C-alpha positions as a printed Julia matrix, in Angstrom:
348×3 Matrix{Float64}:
 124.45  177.41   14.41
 123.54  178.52   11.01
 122.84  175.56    8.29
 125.5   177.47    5.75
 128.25  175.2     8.69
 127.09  171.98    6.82
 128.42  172.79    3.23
 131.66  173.72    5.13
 131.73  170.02    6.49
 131.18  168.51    3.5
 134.11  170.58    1.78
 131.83  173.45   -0.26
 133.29  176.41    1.59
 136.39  177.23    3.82
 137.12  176.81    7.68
 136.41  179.99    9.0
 139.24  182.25    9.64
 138.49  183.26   12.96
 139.86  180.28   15.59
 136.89  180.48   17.67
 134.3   180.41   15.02
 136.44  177.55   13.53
 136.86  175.55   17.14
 132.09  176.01   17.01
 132.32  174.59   13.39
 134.3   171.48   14.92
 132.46  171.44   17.91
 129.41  170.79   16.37
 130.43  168.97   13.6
 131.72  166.44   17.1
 128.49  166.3    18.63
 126.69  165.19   15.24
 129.15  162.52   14.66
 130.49  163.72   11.51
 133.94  165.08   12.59
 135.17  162.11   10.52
 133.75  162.95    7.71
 134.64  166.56    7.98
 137.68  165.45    8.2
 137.8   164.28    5.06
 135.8   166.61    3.19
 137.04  169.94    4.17
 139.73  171.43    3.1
 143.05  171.28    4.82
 143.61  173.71    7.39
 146.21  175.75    8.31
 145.26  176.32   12.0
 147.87  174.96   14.35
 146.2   171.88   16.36
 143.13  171.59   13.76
 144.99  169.05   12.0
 145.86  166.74   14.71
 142.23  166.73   15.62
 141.19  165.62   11.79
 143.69  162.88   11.96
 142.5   161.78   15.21
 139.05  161.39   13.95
 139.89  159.38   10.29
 142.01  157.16   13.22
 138.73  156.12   15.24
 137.13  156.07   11.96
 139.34  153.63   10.42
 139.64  151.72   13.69
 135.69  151.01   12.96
 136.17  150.23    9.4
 138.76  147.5     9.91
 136.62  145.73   12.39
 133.76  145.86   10.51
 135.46  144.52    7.72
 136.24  141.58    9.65
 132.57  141.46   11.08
 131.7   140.9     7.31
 134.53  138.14    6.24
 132.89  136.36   10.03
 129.61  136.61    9.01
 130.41  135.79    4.83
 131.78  132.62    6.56
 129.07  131.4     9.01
 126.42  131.47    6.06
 128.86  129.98    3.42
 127.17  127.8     1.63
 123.99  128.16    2.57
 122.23  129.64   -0.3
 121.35  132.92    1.89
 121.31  136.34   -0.25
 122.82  138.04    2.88
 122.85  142.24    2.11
 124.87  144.89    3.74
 122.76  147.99    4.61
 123.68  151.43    5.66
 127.47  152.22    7.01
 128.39  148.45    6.21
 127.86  148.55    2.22
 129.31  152.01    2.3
 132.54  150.64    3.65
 132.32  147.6     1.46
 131.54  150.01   -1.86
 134.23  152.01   -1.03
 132.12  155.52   -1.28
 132.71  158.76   -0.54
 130.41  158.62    2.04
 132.34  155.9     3.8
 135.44  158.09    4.48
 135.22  158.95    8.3
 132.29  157.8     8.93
 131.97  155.97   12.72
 130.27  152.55   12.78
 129.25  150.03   15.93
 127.03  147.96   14.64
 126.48  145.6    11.38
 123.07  145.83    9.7
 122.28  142.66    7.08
 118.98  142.06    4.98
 117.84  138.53    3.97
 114.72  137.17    1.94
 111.84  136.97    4.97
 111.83  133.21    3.9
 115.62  133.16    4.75
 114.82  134.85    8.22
 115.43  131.64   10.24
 118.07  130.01    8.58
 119.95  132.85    9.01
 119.23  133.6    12.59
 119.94  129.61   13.14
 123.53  129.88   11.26
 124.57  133.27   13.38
 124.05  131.41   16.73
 125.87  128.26   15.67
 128.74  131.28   14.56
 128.31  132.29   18.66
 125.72  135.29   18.11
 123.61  135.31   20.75
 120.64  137.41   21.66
 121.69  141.19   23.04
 121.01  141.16   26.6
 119.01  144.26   26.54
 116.68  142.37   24.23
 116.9   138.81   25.74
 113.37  139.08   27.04
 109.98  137.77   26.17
 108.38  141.48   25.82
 111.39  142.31   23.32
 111.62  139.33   21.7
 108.09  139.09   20.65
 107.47  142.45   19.65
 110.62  142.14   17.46
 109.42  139.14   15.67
 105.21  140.4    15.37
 106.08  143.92   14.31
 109.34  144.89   13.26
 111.6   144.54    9.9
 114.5   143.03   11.71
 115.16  139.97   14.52
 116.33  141.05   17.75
 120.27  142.47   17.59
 122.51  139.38   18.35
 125.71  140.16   19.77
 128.78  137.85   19.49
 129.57  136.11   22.8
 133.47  136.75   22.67
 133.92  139.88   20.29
 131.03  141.64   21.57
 130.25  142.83   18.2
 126.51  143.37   17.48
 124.37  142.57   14.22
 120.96  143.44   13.04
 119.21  140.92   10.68
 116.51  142.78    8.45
 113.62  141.41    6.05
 112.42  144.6     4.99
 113.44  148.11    5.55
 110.13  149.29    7.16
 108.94  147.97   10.36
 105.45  145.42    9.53
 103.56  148.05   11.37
 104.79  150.88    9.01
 102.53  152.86    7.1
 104.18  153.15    3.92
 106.2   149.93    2.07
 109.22  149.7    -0.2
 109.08  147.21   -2.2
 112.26  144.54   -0.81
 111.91  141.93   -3.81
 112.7   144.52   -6.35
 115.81  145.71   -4.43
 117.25  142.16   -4.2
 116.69  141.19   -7.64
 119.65  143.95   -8.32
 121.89  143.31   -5.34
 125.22  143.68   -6.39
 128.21  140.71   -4.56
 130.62  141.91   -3.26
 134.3   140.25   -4.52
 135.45  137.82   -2.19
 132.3   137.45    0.07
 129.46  135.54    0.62
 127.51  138.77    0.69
 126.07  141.74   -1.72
 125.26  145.4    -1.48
 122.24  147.46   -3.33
 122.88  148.67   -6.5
 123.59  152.5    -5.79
 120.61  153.91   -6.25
 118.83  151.46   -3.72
 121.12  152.22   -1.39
 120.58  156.02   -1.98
 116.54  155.28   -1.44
 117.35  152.96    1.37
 119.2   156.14    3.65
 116.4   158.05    2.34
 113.86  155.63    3.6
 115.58  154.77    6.66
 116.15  159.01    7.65
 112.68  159.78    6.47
 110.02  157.15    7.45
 112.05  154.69    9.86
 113.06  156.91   12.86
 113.12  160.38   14.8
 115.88  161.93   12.98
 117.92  161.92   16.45
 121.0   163.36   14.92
 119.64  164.97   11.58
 122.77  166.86   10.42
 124.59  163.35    9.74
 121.42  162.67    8.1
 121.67  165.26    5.54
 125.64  165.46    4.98
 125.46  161.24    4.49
 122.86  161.95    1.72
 124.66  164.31    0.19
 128.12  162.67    0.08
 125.74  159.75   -1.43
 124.15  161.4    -3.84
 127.44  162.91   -5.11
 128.56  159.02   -5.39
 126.08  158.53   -8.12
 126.94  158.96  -11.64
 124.75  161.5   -13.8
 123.19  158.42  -15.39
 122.05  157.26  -12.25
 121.36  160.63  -11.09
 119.18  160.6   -14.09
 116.93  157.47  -13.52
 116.97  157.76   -9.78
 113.29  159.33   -9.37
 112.39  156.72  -11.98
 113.92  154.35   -9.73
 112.65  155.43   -6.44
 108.55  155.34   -7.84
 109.85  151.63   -8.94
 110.46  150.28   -5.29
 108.13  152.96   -3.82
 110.36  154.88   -1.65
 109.83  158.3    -3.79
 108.54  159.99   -1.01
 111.6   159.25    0.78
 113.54  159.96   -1.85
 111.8   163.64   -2.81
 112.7   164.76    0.5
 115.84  163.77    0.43
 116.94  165.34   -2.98
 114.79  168.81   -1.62
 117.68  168.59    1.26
 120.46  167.95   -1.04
 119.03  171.13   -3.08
 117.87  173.32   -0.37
 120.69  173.3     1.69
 123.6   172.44   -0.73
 122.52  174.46   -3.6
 122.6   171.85   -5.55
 120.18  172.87   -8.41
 119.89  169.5   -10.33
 118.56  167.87   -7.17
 115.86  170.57   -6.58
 114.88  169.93  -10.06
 114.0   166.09   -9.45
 112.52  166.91   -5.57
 110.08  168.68   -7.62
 109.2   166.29  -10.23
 108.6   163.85   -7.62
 106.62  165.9    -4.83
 105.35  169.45   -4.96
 107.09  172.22   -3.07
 103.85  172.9    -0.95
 104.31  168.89    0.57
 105.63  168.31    3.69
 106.21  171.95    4.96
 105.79  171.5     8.69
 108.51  168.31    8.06
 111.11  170.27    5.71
 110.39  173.19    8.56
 111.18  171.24   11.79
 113.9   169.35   10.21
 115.98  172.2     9.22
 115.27  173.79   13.05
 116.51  170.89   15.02
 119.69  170.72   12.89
 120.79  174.11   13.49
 119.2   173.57   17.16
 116.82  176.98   16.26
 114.29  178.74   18.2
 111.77  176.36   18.19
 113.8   173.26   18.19
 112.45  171.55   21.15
 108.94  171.84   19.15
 110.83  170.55   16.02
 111.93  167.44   18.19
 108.69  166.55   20.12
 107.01  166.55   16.0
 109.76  163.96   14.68
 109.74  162.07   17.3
 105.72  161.69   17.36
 106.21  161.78   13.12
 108.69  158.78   14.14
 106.61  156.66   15.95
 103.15  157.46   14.38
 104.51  156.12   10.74
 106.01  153.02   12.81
 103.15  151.73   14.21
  99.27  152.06   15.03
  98.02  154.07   17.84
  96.85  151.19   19.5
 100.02  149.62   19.36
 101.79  152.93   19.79
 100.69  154.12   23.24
 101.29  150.63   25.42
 104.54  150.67   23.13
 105.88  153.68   24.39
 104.68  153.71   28.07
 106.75  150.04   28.69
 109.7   151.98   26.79
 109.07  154.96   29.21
 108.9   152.66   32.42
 112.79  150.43   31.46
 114.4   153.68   30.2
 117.96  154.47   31.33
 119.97  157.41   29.94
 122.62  156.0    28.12
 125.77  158.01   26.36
 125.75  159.73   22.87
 129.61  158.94   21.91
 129.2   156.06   19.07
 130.59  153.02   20.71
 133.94  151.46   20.01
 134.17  147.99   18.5
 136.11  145.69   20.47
 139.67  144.23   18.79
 139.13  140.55   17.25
């Protein structure tokens, strides 16, 4: 698949023509979960039967969006009152923020961020709201190694919904190598009308997905990656497009944040964003990264190499080698294959 398919998604070129090369554009836009957003983006198509499928994906979109809207009011309502700064991260403040980069995108899961000294009180309010502890975590090993080493509690999933929610402190695991700078983030939060909760100003939650695709993970499905920064980045204003490297050195996610914008340049064309990718890192940084990213997105030659390096890159900025190794052997020994289709929230 060349990488030219993801400007298509995001609306910066036609559908192909041709039925069959349109059907791979769609097929692949599927199996990277952004057939939503696609959906959205592209322009409308003529093609008998390629509008029904676009409609059926904003549906299962918008299924997700109205019950994590009423995840939020439930959770706004079991820490009214309590004093908690409670912010939505990722797919959740998108939603909330009504952005661009919302529309069609699938959600399971609710992701909140809390003061570290607020870690507790929250976790304490969620159970008396009937969160419990995920089963798949509700053991000593994962519970422990949760608490010691990562930036968020175990998941808690609601007893009779079945709805699951992460609680953060900090958007890089203790263990991490690099730090972003929380405190500065929440001092700007923005609430959200009729809630007990906030959001990240804009630009924090541009440096967040940065931070989150770039030094908190494998990049397991990186084409979402790159279209939800772009539909992101085009959310910002030019002021804030303006102070966002600024910004980024501020909370110290610039590194995050230079890769991203040399993705939103490199393979968007966008021209302004290459500009700032290079005033914060030089071109010559992170080659064998930029390299292996842009091969296991269009699933190249050498793409099994490109996904054995993030996946090592993953782990290795996660956590010590010493920690590492036992780490992954125990994950090696419990692992089940599981399915790739985003699951579906269950009806309130």
């Amino acid at each position: 698949m060349k990488l030219t398919v993801l400007r298509c998604i995001v609306g910066e070129s036609e559908l192909p023509q041709d039925v069959m090369e349109a059907i791979s554009v769609i097929n692949y836009a599927d199996s990277n979960h952004i057939l939503g957003q696609m959906a959205h983006c592209c322009n409308q198509p003529s093609m008998i039967g390629v509008q029904d499928v676009f409609n059926n994906a904003k549906l299962r979109a918008k299924h997700d969006h109205t019950m994590l809207l009423f995840e939020m009011d439930r959770v706004s309502r079991a820490l009214q009152g309590s004093g908690v700064k409670a912010v939505i991260l990722k797919g959740g403040a998108y939603v909330a923020r009504g952005f661009k980069a919302s529309m069609g995108r699938r959600v399971s899961d609710l992701d909140i961020l809390v003061a570290s000294q607020d870690l507790a009180r929250t976790e304490n309010l969620l159970k008396a709201a009937n969160w419990v502890p995920d089963e798949q975590t509700d053991n000593a090993y994962d519970q422990q190694y949760y608490r010691d080493h990562m930036h968020e509690l175990p998941p808690l999933r609601h007893k009779t919904r079945g709805t699951v929610i992460d609680v953060h402190h900090s958007l890089l695991p203790r263990t991490a190598r690099y730090r972003v700078n929380v405190d500065k983030m929440l001092e700007t939060a923005v609430p959200i009308s009729d809630h007990e909760l906030w959001t990240f100003q804009p630009l924090d939650i541009f440096a967040h997905s940065a931070v989150h695709a770039f030094f908190d993970g494998q990049l397991d499905v990186p084409a979402r990656t790159l279209v939800e920064l772009k539909l992101l980045y085009d959310d910002l204003s030019e002021d804030e497009k303006a102070f966002l490297g600024k910004r980024a050195k501020e909370i110290g996610a610039d590194k995050a944040v230079a890769m991203a914008l040399w993705v939103i340049g490199n393979v968007f064309g966008d021209a302004k964003a290459s500009a700032q990718a290079r005033w914060l890192m030089h071109p010559s940084r992170n080659i064998m990264l930029k390299r292996a990213l842009i091969s296991k997105t269009v699933n190249g030659r050498f793409s099994i190499f490109a996904k054995g390096f993030l996946y090592l890159r993953g782990h290795y900025l996660r956590m010590p080698i010493h920690l590492l190794f036992p780490h992954l052997l125990r994950k090696a020994i419990r692992w089940r294959p599981a399915s790739s289709a985003p699951p579906q929230l269950p009806t309130p």
